Coordinates of C-alpha atoms in Angstrom, one line a residue:
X29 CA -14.1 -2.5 31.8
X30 CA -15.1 -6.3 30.9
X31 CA -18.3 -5.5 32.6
X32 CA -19.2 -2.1 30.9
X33 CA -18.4 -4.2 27.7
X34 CA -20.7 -6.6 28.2
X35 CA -23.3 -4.4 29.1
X36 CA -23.1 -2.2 26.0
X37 CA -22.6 -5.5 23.7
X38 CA -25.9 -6.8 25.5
X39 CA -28.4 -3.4 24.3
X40 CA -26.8 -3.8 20.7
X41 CA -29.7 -4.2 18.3
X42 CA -28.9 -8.0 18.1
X43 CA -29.3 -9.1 22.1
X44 CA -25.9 -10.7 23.1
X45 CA -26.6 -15.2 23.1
X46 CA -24.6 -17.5 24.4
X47 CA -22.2 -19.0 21.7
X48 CA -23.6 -22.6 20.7
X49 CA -21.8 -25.7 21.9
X50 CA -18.2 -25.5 19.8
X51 CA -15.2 -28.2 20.3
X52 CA -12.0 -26.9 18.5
X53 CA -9.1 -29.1 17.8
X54 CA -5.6 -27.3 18.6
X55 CA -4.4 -26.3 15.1
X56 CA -0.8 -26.7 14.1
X57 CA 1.3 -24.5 12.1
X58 CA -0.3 -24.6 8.2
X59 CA -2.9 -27.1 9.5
X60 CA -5.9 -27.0 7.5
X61 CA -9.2 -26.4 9.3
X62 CA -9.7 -29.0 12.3
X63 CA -12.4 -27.1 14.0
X64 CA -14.8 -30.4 15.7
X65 CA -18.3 -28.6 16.4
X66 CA -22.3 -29.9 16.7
X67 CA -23.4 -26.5 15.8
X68 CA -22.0 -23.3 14.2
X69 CA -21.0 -20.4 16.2
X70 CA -24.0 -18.1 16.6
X71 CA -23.8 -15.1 15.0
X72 CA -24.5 -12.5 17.7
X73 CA -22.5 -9.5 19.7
X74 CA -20.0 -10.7 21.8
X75 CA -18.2 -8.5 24.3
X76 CA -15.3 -7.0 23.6
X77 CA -12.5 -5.1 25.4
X78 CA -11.8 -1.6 24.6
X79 CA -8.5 -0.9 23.6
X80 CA -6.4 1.6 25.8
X81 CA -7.6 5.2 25.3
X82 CA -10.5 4.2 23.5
X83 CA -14.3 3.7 24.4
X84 CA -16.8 1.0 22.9
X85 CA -19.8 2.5 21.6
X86 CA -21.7 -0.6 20.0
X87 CA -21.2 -4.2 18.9
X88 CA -23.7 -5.3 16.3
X89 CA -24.1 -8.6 14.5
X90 CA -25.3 -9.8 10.7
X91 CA -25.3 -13.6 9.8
X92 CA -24.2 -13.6 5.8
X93 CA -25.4 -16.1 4.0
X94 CA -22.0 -16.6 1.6
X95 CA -22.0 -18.7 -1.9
X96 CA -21.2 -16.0 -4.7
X97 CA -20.6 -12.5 -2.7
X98 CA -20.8 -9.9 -6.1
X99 CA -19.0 -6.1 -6.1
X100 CA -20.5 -3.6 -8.1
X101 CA -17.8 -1.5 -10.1
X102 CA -16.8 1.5 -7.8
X103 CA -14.8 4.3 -10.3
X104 CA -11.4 2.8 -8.9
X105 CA -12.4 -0.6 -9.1
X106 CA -13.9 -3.3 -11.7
X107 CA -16.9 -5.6 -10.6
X108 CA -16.1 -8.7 -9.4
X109 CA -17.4 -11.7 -7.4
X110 CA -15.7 -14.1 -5.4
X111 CA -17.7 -17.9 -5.3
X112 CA -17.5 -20.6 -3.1
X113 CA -17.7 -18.1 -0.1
X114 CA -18.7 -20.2 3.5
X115 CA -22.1 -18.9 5.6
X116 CA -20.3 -15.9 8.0
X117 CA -20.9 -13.7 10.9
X118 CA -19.9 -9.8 10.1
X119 CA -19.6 -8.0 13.6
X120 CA -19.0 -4.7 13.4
X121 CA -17.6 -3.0 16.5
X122 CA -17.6 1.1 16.6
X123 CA -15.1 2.9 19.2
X124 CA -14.6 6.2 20.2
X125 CA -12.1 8.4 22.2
X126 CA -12.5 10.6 24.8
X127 CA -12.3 14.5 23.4
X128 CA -11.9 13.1 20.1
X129 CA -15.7 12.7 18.9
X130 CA -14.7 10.2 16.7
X131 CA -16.6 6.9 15.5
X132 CA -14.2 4.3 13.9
X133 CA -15.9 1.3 12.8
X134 CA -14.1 -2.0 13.1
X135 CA -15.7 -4.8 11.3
X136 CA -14.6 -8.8 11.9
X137 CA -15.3 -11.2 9.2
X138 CA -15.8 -14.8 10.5
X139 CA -16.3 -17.8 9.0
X140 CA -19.1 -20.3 10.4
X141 CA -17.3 -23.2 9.3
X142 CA -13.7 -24.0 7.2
X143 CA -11.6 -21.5 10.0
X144 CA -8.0 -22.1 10.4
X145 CA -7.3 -20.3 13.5
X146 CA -5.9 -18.0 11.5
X147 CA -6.6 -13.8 11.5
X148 CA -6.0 -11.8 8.7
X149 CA -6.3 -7.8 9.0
X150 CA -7.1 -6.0 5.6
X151 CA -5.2 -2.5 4.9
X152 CA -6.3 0.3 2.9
X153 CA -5.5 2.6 -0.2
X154 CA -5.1 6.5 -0.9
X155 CA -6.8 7.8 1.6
X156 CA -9.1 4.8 2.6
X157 CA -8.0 3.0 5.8
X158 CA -9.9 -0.3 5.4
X159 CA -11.3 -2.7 2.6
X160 CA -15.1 -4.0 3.5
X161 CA -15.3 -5.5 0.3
X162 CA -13.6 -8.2 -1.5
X163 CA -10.8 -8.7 0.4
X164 CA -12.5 -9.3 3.3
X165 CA -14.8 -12.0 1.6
X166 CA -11.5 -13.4 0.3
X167 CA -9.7 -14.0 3.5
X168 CA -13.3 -15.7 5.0
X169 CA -13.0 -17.6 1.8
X170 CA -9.6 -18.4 2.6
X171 CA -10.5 -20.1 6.3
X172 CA -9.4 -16.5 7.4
X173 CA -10.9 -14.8 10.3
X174 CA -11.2 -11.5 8.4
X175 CA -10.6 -7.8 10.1
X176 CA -10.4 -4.0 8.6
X177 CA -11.5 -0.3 9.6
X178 CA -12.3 2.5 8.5
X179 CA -10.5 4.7 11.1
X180 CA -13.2 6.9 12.0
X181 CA -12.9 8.3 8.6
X182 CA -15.5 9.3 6.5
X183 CA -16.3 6.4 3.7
X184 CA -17.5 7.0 0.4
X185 CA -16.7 5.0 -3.2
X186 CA -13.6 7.6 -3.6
X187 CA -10.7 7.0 -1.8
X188 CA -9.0 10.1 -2.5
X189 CA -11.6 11.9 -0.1
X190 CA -9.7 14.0 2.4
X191 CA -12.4 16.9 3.8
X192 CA -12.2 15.1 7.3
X193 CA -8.6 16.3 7.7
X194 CA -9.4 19.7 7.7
X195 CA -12.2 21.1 10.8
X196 CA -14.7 23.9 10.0
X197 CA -12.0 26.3 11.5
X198 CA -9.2 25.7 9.2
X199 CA -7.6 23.7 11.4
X200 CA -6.0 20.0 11.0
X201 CA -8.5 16.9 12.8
X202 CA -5.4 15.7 15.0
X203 CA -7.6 12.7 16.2
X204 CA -8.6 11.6 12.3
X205 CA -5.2 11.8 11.4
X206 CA -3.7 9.8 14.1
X207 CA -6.5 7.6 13.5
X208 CA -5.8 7.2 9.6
X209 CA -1.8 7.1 10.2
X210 CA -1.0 4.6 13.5
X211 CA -4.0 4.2 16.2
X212 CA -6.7 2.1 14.4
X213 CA -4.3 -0.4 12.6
X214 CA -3.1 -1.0 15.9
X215 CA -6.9 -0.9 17.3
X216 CA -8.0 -3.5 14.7
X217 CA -5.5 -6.2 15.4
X218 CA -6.7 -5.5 19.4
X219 CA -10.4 -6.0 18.6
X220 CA -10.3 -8.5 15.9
X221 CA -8.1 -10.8 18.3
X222 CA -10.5 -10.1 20.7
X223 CA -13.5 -10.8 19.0
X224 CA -12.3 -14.2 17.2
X225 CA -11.5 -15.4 20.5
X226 CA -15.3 -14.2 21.8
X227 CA -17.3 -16.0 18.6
X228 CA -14.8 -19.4 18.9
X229 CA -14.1 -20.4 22.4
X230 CA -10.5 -20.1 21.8
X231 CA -7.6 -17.5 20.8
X232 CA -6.4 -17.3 17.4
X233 CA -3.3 -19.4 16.1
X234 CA -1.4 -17.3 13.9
X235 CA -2.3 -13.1 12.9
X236 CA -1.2 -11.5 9.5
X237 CA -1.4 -7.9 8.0
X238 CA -2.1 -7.9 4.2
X239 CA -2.1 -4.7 2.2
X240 CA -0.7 -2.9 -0.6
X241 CA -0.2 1.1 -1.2
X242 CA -1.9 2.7 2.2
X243 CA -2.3 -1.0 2.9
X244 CA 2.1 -1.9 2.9
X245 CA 2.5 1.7 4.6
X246 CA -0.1 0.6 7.5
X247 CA 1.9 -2.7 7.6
X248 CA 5.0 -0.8 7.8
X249 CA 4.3 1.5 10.6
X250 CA 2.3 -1.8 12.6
X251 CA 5.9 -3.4 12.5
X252 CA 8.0 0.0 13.7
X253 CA 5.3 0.7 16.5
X254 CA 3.2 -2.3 17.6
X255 CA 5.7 -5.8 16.8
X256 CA 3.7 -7.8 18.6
X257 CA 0.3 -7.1 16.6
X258 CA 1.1 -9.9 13.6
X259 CA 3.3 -12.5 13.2
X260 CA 3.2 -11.8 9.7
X261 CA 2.9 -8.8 7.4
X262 CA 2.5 -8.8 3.9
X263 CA 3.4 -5.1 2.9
X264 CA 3.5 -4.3 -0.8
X265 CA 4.2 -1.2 -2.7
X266 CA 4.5 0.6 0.4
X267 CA 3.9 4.6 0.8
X268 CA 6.6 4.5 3.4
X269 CA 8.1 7.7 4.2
X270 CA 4.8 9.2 3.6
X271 CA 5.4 12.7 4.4
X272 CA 8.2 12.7 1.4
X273 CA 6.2 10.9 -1.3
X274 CA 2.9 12.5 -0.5
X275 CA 4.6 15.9 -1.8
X276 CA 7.1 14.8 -4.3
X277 CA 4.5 13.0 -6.6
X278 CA 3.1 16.4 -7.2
X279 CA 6.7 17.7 -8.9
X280 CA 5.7 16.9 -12.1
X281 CA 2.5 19.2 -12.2
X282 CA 4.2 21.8 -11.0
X283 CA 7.8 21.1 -13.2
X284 CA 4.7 21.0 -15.9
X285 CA 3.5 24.6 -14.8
X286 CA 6.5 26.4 -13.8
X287 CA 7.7 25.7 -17.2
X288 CA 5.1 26.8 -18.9
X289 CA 4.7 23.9 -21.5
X290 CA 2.4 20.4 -21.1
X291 CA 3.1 17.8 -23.5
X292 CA 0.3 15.4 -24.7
X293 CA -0.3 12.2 -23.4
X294 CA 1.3 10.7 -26.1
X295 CA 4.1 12.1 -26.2
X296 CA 5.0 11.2 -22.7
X297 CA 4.0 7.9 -23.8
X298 CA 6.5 8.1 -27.0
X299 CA 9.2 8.8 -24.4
X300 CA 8.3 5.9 -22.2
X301 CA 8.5 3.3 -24.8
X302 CA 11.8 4.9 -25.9
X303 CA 13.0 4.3 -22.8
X304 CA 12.2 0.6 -22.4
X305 CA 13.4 0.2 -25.7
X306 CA 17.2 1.6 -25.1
X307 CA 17.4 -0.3 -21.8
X308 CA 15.2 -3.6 -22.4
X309 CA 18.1 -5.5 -23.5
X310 CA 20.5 -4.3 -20.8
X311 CA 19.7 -7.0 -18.4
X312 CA 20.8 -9.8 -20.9
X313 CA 16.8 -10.2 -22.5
X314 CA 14.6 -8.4 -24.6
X315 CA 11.3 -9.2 -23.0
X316 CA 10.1 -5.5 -23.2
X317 CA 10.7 -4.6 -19.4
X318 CA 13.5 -2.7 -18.3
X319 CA 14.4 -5.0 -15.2
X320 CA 16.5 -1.5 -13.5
X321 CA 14.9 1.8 -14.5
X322 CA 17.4 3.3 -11.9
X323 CA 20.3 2.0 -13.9
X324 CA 18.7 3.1 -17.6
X325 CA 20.8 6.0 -18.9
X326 CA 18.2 6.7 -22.0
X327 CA 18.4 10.8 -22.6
X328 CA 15.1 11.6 -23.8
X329 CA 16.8 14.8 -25.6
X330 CA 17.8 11.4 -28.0
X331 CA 14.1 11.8 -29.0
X332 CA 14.0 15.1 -30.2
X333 CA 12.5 15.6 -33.5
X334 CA 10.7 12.3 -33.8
X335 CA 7.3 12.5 -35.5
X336 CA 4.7 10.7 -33.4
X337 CA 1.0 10.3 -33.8
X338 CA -1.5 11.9 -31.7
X339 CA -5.2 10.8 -32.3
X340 CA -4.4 11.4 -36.1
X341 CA -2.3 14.2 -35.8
X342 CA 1.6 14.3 -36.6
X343 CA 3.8 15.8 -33.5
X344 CA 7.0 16.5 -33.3
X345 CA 8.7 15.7 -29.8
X346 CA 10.3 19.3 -29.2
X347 CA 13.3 20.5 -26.5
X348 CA 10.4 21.6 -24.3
X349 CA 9.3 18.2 -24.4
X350 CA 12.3 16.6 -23.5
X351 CA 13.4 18.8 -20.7
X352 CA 9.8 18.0 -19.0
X353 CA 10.1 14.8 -19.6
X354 CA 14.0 14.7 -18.1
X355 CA 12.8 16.5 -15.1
X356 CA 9.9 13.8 -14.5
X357 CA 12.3 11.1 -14.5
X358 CA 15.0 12.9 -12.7
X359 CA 12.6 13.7 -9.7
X360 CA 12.3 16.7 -7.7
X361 CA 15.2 18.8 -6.4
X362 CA 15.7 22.0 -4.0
X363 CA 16.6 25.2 -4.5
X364 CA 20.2 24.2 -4.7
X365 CA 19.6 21.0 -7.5
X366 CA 20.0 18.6 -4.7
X367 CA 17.7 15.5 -5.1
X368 CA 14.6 15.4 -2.7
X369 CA 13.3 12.1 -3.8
X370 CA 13.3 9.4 -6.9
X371 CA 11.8 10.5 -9.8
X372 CA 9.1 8.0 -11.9
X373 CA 10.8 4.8 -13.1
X374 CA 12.1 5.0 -17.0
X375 CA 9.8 2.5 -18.3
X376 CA 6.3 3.4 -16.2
X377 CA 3.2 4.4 -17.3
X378 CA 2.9 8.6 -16.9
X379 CA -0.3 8.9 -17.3
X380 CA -1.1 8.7 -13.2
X381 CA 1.8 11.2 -12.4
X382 CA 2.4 13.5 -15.3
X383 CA -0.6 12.7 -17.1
X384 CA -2.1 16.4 -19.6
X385 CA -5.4 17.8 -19.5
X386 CA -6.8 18.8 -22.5
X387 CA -9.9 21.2 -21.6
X388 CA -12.9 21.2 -24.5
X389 CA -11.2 24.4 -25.6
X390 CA -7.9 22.7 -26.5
X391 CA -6.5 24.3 -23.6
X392 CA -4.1 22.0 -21.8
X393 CA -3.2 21.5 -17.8
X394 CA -1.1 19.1 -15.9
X395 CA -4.3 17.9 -13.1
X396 CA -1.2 16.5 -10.9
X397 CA -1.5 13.0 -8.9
X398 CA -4.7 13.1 -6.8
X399 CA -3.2 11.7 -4.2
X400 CA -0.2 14.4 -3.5
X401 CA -3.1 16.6 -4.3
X402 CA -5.5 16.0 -1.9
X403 CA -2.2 16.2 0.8
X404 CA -0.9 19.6 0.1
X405 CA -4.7 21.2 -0.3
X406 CA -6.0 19.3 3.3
X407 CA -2.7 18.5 5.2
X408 CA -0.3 21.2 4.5
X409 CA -2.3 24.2 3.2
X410 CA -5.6 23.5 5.3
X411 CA -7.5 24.6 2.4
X412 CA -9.3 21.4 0.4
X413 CA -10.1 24.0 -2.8
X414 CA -6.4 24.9 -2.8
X415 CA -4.9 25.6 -6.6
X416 CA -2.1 23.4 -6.4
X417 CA -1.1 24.9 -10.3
X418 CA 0.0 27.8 -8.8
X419 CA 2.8 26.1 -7.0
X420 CA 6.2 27.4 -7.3
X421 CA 9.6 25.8 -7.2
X422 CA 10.6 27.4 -3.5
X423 CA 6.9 26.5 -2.9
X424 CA 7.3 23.3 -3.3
X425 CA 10.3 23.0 -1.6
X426 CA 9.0 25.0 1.3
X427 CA 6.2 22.7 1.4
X428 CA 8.3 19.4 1.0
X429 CA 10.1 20.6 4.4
X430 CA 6.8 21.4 6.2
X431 CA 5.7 18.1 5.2
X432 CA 8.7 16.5 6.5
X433 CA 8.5 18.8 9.6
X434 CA 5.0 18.8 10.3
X435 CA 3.9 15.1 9.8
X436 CA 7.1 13.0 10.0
X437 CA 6.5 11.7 13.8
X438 CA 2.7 11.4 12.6
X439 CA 2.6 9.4 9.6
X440 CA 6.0 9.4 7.8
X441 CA 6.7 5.5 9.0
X442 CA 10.4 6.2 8.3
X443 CA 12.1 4.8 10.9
X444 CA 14.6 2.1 10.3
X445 CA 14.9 0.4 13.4
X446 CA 12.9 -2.8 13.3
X447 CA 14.6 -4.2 16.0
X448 CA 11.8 -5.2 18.4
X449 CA 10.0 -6.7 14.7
X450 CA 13.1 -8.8 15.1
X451 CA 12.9 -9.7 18.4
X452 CA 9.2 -10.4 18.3
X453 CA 9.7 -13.2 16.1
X454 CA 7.7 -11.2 13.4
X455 CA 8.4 -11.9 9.8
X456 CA 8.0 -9.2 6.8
X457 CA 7.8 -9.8 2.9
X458 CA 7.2 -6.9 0.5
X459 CA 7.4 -7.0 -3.0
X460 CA 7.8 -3.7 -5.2
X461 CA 7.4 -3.1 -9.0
X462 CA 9.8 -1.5 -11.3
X463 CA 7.3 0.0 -13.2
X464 CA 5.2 1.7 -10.0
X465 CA 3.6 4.5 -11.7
X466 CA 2.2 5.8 -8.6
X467 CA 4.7 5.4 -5.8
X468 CA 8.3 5.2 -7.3
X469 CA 10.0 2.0 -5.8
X470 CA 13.1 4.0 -4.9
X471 CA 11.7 5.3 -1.5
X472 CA 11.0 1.6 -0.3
X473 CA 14.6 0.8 -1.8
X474 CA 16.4 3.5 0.1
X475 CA 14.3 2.6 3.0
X476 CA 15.5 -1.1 3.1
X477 CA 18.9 0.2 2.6
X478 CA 18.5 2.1 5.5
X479 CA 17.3 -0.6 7.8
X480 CA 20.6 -3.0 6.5
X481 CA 22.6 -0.3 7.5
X482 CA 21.2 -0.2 11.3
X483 CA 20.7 -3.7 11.2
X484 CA 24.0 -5.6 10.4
X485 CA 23.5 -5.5 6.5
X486 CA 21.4 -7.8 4.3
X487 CA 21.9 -11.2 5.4
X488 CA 20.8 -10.2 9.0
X489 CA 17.9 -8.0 7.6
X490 CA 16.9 -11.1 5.5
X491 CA 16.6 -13.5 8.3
X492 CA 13.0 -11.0 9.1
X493 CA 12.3 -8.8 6.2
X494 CA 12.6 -10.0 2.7
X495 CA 12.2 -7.1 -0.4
X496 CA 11.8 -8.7 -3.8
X497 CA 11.4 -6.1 -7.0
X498 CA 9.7 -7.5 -9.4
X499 CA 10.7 -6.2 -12.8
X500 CA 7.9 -4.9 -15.2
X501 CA 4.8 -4.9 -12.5
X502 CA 3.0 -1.9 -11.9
X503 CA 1.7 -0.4 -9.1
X504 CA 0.6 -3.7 -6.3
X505 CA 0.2 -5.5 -9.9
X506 CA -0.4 -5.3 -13.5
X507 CA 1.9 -4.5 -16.5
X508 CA 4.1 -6.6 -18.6
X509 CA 5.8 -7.9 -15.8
X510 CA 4.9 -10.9 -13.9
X511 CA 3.1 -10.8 -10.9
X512 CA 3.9 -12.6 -7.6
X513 CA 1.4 -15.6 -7.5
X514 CA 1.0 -16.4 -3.6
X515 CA 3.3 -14.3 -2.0
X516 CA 0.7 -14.0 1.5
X517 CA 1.2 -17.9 1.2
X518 CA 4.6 -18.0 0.9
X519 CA 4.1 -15.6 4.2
X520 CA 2.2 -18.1 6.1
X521 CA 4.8 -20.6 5.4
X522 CA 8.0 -18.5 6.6
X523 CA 6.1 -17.9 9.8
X524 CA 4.8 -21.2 10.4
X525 CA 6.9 -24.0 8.8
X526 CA 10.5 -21.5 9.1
X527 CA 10.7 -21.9 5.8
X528 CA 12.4 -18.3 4.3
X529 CA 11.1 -17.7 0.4
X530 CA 14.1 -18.0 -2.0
X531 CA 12.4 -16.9 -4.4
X532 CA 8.3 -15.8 -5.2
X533 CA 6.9 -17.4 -8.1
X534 CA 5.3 -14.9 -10.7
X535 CA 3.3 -14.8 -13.9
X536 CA 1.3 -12.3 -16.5
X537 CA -0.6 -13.3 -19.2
X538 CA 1.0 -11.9 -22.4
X539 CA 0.1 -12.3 -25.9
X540 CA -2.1 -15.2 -25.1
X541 CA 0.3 -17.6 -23.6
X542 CA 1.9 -17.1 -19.8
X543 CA 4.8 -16.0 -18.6
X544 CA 6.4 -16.9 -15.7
X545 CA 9.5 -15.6 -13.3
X546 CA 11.0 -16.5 -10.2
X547 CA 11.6 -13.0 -8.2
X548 CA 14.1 -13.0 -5.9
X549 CA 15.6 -11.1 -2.7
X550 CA 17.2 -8.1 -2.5
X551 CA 19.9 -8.3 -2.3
X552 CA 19.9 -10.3 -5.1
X553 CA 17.7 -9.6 -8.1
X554 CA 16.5 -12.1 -11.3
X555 CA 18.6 -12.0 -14.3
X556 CA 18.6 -14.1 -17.4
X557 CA 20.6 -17.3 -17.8
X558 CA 21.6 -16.6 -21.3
X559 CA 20.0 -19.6 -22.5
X560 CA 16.3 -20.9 -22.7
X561 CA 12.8 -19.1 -23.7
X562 CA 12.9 -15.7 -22.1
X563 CA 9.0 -16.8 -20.8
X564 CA 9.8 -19.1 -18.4
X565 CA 11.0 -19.1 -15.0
X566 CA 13.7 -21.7 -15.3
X567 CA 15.4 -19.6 -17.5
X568 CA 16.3 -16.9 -14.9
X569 CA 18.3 -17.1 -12.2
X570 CA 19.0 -15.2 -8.9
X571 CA 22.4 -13.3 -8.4
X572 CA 23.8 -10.4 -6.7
X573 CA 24.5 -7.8 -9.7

């Protein structure tokens, strides 16, 4: 297989050449760059092993020239431009596998000088495996040896594209799907290993996953299946038990719906900030976050007969109103009123999950969360033009099981035994907002409590796999809440110095000065002092209620 590999690497457009003369220093744990060299790597295909199962089909090489790397605004994403960026090589690798007629592009992002033996693999969002934008350039920035895919899976600037799920025949793409859930993660931390060793002269020190969304799912299902891929992975705001969440995000379209009433934007709103402003104070500050939406007992029939404005007009919140909104927060339920999953956080943003439709008529619809969508029209109905508004209650409980049933060994990255993570020597931070509008943080909360509960209970679970929820951020950042600063750093220091974060320092900008906060560990959670401004972090402290 070496052989064929170096063949096929050799009639890529760029001819495979030698790599130039490179000396590199042995790097120790959080060393900065020592790489000795009289000439940069050159920045041609190298050969690569296939992974197991899988086929290469082409290595190509482009030299980038770095300084100020620009991205244009995509319509999930603002423009943005990273500076300072070191000269880089950007081989892309495309595999197949046998039967499957697949392509999955793997590209490796490597920096010509400033490398720190490190590799870092980039995860994904929605329905978007791989990052080959910013992040990448950030982790070649960041003396990273960069790596992400696209899984075979068509690209475009929306990430919420799922028509390759779905054959001409009405039939599910079993390779793209096993492709998007386990096998190319797993695939890119095989090649991009592989490929840093080819362009350096010498195998990589230290390997971490960083994602958020998609991106902490991927993470999560690279440390149940492959342990030995990273020694570290940076999961956050993880769609873990995917085949759950992917359907119960859609309840409130169809609570919205079956109930025959859609209240405004607003509204919804006027209910959120009632909320936060019932429970703010509960956790000993008013700071206008409600640190534990879980434990906020706000009744939004309380609101009932307020007046709120509407773009000039005067509403009054109404029963229907209420009962919606009760529903939302409640989550959905079965036939029988038993809880399926956690409802949206008291305190988040609706908009994403709940958000109204108002059509040029005046005519209002509940649009539902793309992403729960996209899975119940292309994964569980096989129809992409499906009318999820016509979903039922039994529907959507019927579909909730097939989810569970026909996905859960695919993609649900449920299961709780991280036991060879453990052993590996693997180390795991996530950190989760309170205020997730788009993936409630109670399916990553019951999923750690699950793992403590096969594992010997939190300070065992601890010694691996730390959770910290960070009260008042939004979905993988954002909202009033501050924002863990460094937490892939604090990462790299657990794995390579032994040194276990106590805490992950945070801060938001709000009302023109900063705030700061230090989050802390589940078991434990931040909680005010009782004394001190309410903006800084020394005036918070970690304990266990």
């Amino acid at each position: 297989m070496r052989l064929l590999t170096k063949l096929i690497a050799a009639a890529a457009p760029l001819a495979l050449i030698p790599l130039g003369g490179i000396a590199a220093a042995q790097l120790g744990p959080g060393d900065p760059a020592q790489v000795v060299s009289t000439a940069a790597p050159t920045c041609s295909p190298v050969p690569v092993d296939a992974p197991p199962g899988s086929m290469i089909e082409s290595v190509q090489a482009a030299r980038k020239p770095g300084g100020t790397v620009t991205f244009p605004a995509t319509p999930f994403s603002p423009a943005s431009e990273i500076t300072g960026v070191p000269a880089y090589c950007e081989i892309t690798v495309t595999v197949t596998h046998p039967g499957a007629n697949d392509h999955v592009k793997v590209v490796v992002a490597l920096p010509e000088t400033g490398w720190t033996g490190r590799l870092q693999a980039i995860g994904g969002s929605a329905y978007a495996a791989g990052n080959f934008g910013a992040p990448l350039v950030q982790a070649v920035k960041d003396g990273y040896s960069g790596v992400t895919t696209d899984a075979g899976v068509p690209t475009s600037d929306n990430p919420l594209e799922t028509g390759w799920a779905v054959t001409t025949d009405g039939k599910i793409n079993t390779p793209l799907v096993t492709n998007f859930a386990t096998r190319s993660v797993h695939e890119e931390a095989l090649i991009g290993k592989d490929v840093t060793q080819e362009f350096y002269g010498r195998s990589i020190t230290y390997s971490y996953w960083n994602g958020c969304s998609t991106g902490g799912r991927q993470g999560y299902s690279e440390a149940q299946n492959h342990p030995d891929d990273f020694d570290g992975i940076l999961a956050n705001a993880p769609a873990v038990d995917w085949t759950r969440f992917a359907v119960a995000t859609l309840w409130p379209q169809v609570v919205m719906n079956q109930d025959h009433h859609f209240p405004s934007n607003c509204v919804l709103n006027a209910f959120r900030q009632a909320a936060i402003a019932a429970c703010d104070a509960d956790d000993g500050v008013a700071n206008g976050i409600v640190d534990r939406p879980d434990e906020c007992s706000y009744d939004p029939r309380t609101l009932v007969g307020t007046k709120v404005l509407c773009e000039g007009e005067e509403i009054t919140v109404t029963p229907a109103d209420a009962e919606v909104m009760r529903k939302v927060w409640a989550g959905p339920t079965d036939e029988r009123g038993r809880s399926l999953w956690p409802g949206l956080p008291k305190g988040a943003d609706p908009a994403w999950l709940a958000g109204t439709k108002v059509d040029a008529d005046g005519t209002p619809s509940a649009p539902g969360f793309p992403v729960a969508v996209a899975w119940v029209q292309s994964f569980l109905q096989k129809q992409p033009g499906f009318d999820t508004s016509t979903i039922t209650y039994r529907q959507f409980t019927e579909l909730f099981r097939q989810s569970v049933k026909e996905y859960d060994d695919i993609i649900g990255t449920a299961d709780p035994d991280l036991s060879d993570f453990r052993r590996s020597g693997g180390k795991l931070i996530t950190f989760v907002g309170s205020d997730d509008q788009l993936i409630p943080p109670g399916g990553t909360l019951d999923y750690r409590n699950q793992v403590e509960r096969r594992m010997g209970g939190a300070e065992r679970v601890n010694d691996f796999y730390r959770l910290f929820l960070a009260p008042g951020v939004e979905h993988c950042g954002g909202g009033a809440g501050p924002v863990p600063e460094n937490p892939l750093g604090a990462l790299v220091d657990w794995v390579e110095h032994g040194k276990a974060p106590a805490t992950l320092a945070a801060s938001t900008v709000a009302g023109g000065r900063t705030v700061t906060r230090d989050l802390c560990p589940l078991p434990q959670v931040s909680r005010y002092s009782g004394a001190g401004d309410p903006a800084a972090a020394s005036s918070y402290r970690c304990t266990n209620n």
